[in-house]
CSV table of C-alpha atoms in Angstrom, one decimal:
chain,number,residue,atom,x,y,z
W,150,UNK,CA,-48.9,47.4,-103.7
W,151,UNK,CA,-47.7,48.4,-107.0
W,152,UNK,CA,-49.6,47.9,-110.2
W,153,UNK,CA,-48.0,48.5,-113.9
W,154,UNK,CA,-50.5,49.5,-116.3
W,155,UNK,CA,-49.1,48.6,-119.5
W,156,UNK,CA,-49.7,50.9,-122.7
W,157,UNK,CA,-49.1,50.1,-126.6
W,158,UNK,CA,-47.6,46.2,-127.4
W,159,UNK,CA,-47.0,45.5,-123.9
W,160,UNK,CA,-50.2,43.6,-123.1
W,161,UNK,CA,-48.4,40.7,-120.5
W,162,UNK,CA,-45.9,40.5,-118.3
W,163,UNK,CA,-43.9,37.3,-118.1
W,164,UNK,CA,-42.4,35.3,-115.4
W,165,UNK,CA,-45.2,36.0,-113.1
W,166,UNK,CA,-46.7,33.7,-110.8
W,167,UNK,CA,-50.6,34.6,-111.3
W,168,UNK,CA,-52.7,34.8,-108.2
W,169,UNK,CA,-56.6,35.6,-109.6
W,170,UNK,CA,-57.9,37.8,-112.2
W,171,UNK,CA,-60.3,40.4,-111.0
W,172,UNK,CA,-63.3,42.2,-112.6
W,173,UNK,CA,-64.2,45.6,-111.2
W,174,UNK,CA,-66.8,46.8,-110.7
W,175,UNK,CA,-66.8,50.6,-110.7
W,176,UNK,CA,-69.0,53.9,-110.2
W,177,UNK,CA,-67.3,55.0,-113.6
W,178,UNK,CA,-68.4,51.9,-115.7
W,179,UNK,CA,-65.1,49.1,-116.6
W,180,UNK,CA,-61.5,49.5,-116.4
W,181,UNK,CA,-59.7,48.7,-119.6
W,182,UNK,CA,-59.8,44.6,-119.2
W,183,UNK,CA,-59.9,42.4,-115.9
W,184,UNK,CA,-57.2,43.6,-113.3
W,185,UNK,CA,-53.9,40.5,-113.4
W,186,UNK,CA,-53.3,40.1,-109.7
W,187,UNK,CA,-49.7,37.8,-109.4
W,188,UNK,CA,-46.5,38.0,-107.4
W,189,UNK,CA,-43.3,37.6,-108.4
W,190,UNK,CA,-40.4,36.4,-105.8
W,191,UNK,CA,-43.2,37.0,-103.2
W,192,UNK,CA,-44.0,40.5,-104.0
W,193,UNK,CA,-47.2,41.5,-105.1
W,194,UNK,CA,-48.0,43.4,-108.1
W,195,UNK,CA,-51.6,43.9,-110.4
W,196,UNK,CA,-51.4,44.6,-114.4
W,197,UNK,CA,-53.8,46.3,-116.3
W,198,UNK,CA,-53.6,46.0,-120.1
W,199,UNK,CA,-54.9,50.1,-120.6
W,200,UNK,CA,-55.5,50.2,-124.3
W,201,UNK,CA,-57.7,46.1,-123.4
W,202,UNK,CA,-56.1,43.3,-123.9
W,203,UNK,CA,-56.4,42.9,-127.7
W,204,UNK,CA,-56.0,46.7,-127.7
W,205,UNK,CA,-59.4,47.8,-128.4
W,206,UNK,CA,-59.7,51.0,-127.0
W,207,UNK,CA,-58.1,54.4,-128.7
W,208,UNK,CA,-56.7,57.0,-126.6
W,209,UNK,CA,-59.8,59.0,-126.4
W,210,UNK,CA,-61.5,56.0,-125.3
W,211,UNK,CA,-59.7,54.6,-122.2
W,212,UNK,CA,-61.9,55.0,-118.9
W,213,UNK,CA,-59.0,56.3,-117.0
W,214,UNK,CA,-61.2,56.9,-114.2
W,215,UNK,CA,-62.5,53.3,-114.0
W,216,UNK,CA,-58.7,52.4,-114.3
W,217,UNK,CA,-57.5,54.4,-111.5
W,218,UNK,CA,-60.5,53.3,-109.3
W,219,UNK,CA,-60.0,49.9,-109.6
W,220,UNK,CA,-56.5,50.1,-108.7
W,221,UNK,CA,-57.4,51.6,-105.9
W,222,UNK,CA,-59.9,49.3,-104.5
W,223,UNK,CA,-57.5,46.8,-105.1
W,224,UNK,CA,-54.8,48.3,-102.9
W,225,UNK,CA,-52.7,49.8,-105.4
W,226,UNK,CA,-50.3,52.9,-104.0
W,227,UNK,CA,-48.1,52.6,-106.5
W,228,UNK,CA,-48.4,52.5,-110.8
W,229,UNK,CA,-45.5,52.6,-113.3
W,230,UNK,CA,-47.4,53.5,-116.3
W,231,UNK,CA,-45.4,52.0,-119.6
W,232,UNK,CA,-46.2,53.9,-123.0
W,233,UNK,CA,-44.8,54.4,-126.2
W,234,UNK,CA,-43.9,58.3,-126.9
W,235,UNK,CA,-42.6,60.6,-129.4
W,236,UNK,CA,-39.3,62.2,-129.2
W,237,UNK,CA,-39.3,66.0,-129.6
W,238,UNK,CA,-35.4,66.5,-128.8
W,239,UNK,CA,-32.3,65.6,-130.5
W,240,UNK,CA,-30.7,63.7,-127.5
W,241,UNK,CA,-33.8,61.6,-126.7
W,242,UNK,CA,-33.2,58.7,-129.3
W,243,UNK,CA,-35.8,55.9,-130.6
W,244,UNK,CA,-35.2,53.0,-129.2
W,245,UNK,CA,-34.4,54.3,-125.3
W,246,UNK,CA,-36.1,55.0,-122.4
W,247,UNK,CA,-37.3,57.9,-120.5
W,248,UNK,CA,-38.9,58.7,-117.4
W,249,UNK,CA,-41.4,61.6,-117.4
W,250,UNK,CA,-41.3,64.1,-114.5
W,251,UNK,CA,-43.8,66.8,-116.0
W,252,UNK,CA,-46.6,66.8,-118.0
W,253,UNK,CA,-48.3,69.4,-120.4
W,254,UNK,CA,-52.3,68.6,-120.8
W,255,UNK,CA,-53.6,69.4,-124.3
W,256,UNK,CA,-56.3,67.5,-124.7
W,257,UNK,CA,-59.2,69.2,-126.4
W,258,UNK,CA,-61.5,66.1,-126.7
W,259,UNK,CA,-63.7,65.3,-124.1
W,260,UNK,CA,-62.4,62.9,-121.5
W,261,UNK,CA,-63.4,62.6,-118.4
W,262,UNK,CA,-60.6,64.3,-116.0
W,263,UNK,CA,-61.5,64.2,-112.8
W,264,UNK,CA,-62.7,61.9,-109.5
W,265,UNK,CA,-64.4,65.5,-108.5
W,266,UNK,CA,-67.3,67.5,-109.5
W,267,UNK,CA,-71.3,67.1,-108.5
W,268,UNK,CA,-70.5,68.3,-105.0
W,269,UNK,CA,-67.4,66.7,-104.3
W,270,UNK,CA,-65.2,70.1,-104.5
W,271,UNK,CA,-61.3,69.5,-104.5
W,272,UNK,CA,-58.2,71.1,-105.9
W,273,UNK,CA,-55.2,69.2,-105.7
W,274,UNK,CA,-51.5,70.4,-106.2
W,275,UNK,CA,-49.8,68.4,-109.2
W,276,UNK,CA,-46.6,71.0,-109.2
W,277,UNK,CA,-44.9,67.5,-108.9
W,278,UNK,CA,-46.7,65.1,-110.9
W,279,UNK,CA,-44.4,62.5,-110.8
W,280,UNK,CA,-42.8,60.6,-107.9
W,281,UNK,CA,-38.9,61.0,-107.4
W,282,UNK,CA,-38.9,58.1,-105.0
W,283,UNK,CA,-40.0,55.9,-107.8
W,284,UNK,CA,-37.3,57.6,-110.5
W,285,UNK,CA,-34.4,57.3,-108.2
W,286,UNK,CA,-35.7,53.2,-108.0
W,287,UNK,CA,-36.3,52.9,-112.1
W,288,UNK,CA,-33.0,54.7,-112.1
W,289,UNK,CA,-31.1,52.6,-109.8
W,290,UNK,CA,-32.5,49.1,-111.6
W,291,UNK,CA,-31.9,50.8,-115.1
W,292,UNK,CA,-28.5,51.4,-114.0
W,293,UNK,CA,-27.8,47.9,-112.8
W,294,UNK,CA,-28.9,46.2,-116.2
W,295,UNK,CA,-26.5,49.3,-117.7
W,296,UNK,CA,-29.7,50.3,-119.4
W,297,UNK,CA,-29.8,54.0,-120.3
W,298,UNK,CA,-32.7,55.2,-119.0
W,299,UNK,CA,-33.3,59.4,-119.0
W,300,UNK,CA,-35.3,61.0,-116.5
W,301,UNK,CA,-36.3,64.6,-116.3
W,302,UNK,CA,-38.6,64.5,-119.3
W,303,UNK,CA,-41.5,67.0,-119.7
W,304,UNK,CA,-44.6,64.8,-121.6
W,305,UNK,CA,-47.0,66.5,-123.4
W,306,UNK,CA,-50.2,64.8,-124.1
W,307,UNK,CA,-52.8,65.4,-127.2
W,308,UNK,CA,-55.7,63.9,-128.3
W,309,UNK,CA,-54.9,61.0,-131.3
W,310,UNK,CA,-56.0,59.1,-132.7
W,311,UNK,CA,-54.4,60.6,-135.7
W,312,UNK,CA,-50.5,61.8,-135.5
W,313,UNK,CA,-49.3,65.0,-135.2
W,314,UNK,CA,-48.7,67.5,-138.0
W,315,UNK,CA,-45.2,68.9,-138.2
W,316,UNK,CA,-46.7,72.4,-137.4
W,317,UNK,CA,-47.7,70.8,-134.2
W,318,UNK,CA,-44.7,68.8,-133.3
W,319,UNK,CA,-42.4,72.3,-134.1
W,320,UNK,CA,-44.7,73.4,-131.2
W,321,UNK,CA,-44.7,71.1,-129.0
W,322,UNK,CA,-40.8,71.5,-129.0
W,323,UNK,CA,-41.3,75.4,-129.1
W,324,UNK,CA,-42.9,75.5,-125.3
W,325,UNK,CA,-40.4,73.0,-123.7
W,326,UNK,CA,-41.9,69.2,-124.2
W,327,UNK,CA,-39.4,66.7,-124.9
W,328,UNK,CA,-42.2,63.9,-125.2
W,329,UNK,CA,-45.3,63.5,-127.3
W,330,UNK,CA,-48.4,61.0,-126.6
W,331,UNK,CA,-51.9,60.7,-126.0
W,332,UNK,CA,-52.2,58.8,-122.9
W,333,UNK,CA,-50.8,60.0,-119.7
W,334,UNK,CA,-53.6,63.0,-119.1
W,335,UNK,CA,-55.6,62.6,-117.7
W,336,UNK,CA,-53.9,59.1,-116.1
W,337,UNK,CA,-51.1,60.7,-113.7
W,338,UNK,CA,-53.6,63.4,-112.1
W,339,UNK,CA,-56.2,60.8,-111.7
W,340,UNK,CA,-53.8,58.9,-110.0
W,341,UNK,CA,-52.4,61.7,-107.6
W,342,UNK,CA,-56.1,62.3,-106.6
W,343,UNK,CA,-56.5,58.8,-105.6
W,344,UNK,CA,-53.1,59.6,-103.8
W,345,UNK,CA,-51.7,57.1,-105.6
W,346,UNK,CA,-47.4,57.2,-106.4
W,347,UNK,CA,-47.3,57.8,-110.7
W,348,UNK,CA,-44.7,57.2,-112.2
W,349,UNK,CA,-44.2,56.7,-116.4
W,350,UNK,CA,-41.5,54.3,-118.5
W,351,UNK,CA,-41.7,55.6,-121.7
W,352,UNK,CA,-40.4,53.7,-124.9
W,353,UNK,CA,-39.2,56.4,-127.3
W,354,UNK,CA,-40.5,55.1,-130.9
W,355,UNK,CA,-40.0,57.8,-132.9
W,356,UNK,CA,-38.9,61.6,-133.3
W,357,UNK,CA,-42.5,62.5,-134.1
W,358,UNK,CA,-42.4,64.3,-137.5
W,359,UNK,CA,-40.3,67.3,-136.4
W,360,UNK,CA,-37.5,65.9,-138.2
W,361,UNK,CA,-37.5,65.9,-141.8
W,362,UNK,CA,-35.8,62.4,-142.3
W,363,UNK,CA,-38.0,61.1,-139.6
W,364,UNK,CA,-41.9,60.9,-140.0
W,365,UNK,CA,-43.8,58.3,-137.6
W,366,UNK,CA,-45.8,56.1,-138.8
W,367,UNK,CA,-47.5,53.0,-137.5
W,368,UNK,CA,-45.3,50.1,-139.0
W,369,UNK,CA,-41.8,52.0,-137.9
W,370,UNK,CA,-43.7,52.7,-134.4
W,371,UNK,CA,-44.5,49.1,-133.9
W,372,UNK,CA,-41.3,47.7,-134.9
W,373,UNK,CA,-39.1,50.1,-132.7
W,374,UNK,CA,-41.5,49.6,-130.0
W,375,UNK,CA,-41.0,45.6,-130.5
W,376,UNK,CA,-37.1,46.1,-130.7
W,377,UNK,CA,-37.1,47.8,-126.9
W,378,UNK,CA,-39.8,45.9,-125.3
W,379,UNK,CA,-37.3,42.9,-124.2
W,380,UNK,CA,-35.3,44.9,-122.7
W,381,UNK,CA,-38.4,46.8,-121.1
W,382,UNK,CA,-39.7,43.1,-120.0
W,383,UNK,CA,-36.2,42.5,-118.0
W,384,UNK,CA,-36.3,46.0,-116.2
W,385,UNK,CA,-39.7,45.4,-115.2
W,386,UNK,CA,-39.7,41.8,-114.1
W,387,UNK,CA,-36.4,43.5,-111.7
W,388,UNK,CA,-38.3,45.9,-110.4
W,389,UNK,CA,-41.4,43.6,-109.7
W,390,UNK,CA,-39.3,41.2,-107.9
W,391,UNK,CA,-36.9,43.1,-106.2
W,392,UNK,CA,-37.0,46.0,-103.8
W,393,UNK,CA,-39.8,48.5,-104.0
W,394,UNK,CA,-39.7,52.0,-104.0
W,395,UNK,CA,-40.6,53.3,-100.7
W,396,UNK,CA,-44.5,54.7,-100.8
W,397,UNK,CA,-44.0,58.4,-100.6
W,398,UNK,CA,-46.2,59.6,-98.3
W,399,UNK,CA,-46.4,63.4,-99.5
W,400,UNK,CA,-48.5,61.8,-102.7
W,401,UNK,CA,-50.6,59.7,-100.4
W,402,UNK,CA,-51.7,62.5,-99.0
W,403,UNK,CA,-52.9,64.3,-102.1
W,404,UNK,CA,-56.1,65.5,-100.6
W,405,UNK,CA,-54.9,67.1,-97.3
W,406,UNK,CA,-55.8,70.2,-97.4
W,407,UNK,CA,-57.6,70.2,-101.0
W,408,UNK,CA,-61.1,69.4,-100.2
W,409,UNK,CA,-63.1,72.6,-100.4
W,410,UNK,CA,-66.5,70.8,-98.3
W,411,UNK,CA,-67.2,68.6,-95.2
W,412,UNK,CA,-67.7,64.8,-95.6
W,413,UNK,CA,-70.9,65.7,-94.2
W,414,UNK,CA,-72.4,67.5,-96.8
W,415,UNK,CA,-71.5,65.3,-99.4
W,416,UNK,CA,-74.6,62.9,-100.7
W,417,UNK,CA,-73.6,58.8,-100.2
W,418,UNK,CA,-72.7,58.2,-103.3
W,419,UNK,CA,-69.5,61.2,-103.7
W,420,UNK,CA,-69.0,60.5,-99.5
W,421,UNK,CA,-68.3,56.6,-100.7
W,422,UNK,CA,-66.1,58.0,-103.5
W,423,UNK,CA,-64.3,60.3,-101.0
W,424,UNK,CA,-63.7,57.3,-98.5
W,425,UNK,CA,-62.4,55.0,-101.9
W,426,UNK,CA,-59.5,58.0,-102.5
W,427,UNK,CA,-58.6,59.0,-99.0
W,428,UNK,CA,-57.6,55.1,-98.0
């Protein structure tokens, strides 16, 4: 099943036929909102609001892990995570839309990063974050609309609230990140330890502050944001309704070969937890 968790301004998703909303109940306290389980043209999909549905919750304070979790439980093996990103590169314009493919992790504050610890030893590969079955199907719709859409991007994630300094951006660019947000880590290597497919759409808003005749701020964010989000609304409702994106099976099987303990040693409570991310 896929599931779109929807990031800044992007809160609903029309046109679809709702089935039942579910609360979660989770080892890792609530997800963001009540999980939106609907189909459209007979396929199944769940949405998930990340930043709540009246967009309560700061960067810092998203419970990825309850996110991810109750995804899972719900049958998700696939998310196409929407966000709205900074532009650190010339060719990588406000107003379009890029697929991320690699991610830099710089977030200092504390967040909770991982499904592991407390006896439950794993270390998963995430040389690949991203997966290219779901790129080459983003790709593929993008290209049917005649929607640009660039993929390849690396996305580098900081803490927030506040936005970057131009010291910061200059670096950013300096070792080889073409997007800036505050999102996406620990989301995507949550996800692959669930063994769940990630993929992110991100809606360039701004060239961060790296520009001097270009500073973001909240008001030209918004309104750039609002100007794509139509055409972000269409590409999703054809991807929703249409053909999926095969499930690749390399990413469902994240924790082959990553567990450093037996299922036998584990206390009920991470053995449960194990069961929950190796379905």
């Amino acid at each position: 099943m896929l599931a779109i968790i929807g990031g800044t301004g992007l809160y609903h998703l029309d046109h679809l036929s709702v089935i039942d909303t579910v609360e979660v109940d989770t080892p890792f306290g609530a997800p963001s909102g009540p999980i939106v389980r609907a189909e459209l043209n007979g396929q199944a999909v769940c949405f998930l609001p990340r930043h709540g549905r009246h967009h309560q919750f700061l960067p810092h304070e998203v419970n990825y892990r309850a996110n991810i979790y109750a995804l899972k439980v719900l049958g998700v093996t696939q998310i196409l995570a929407v966000s709205a990103v900074g532009s650190l590169r010339e060719h990588l314009q406000p107003g379009q839309l890029v697929l991320a493919s690699q991610y830099i992790d710089l977030i200092k504050y504390p967040r909770e990063k991982t499904f592991f610890g407390g006896g439950l030893s794993a270390h998963i590969s995430t040389a690949e974050p991203a997966c290219p079955d779901m790129t080459r199907w983003v790709q593929k719709a993008a290209d049917t609309r005649n929607l640009l859409v660039h993929t390849g991007a690396t996305y580098a994630c900081v803490d927030g609230p506040r936005l970057g300094t131009k010291a910061e951006s200059e670096f950013l660019r300096t070792i080889g990140a073409d997007l800036v947000g505050m999102t996406q880590a620990p989301e995507v290597f949550l996800a692959r330890e669930a063994q769940i497919n990630y993929l992110s759409l991100n809606i360039v808003t701004d060239y961060d502050c790296w520009r001097d005749d270009d500073h973001a701020s909240i008001a030209a964010i918004m309104a750039r944001f609002n100007d794509t989000l139509d055409h972000v609304r269409g590409l999703l409702s054809d991807l929703v309704g249409g053909e999926r994106a095969p499930v690749n099976n390399i990413y469902r099987r994240t924790l082959e070969g990553a567990l450093m303990v037996r299922r036998e040693t584990l206390s009920p409570d991470k053995a449960a937890l194990l069961d929950v991310l190796s379905a």
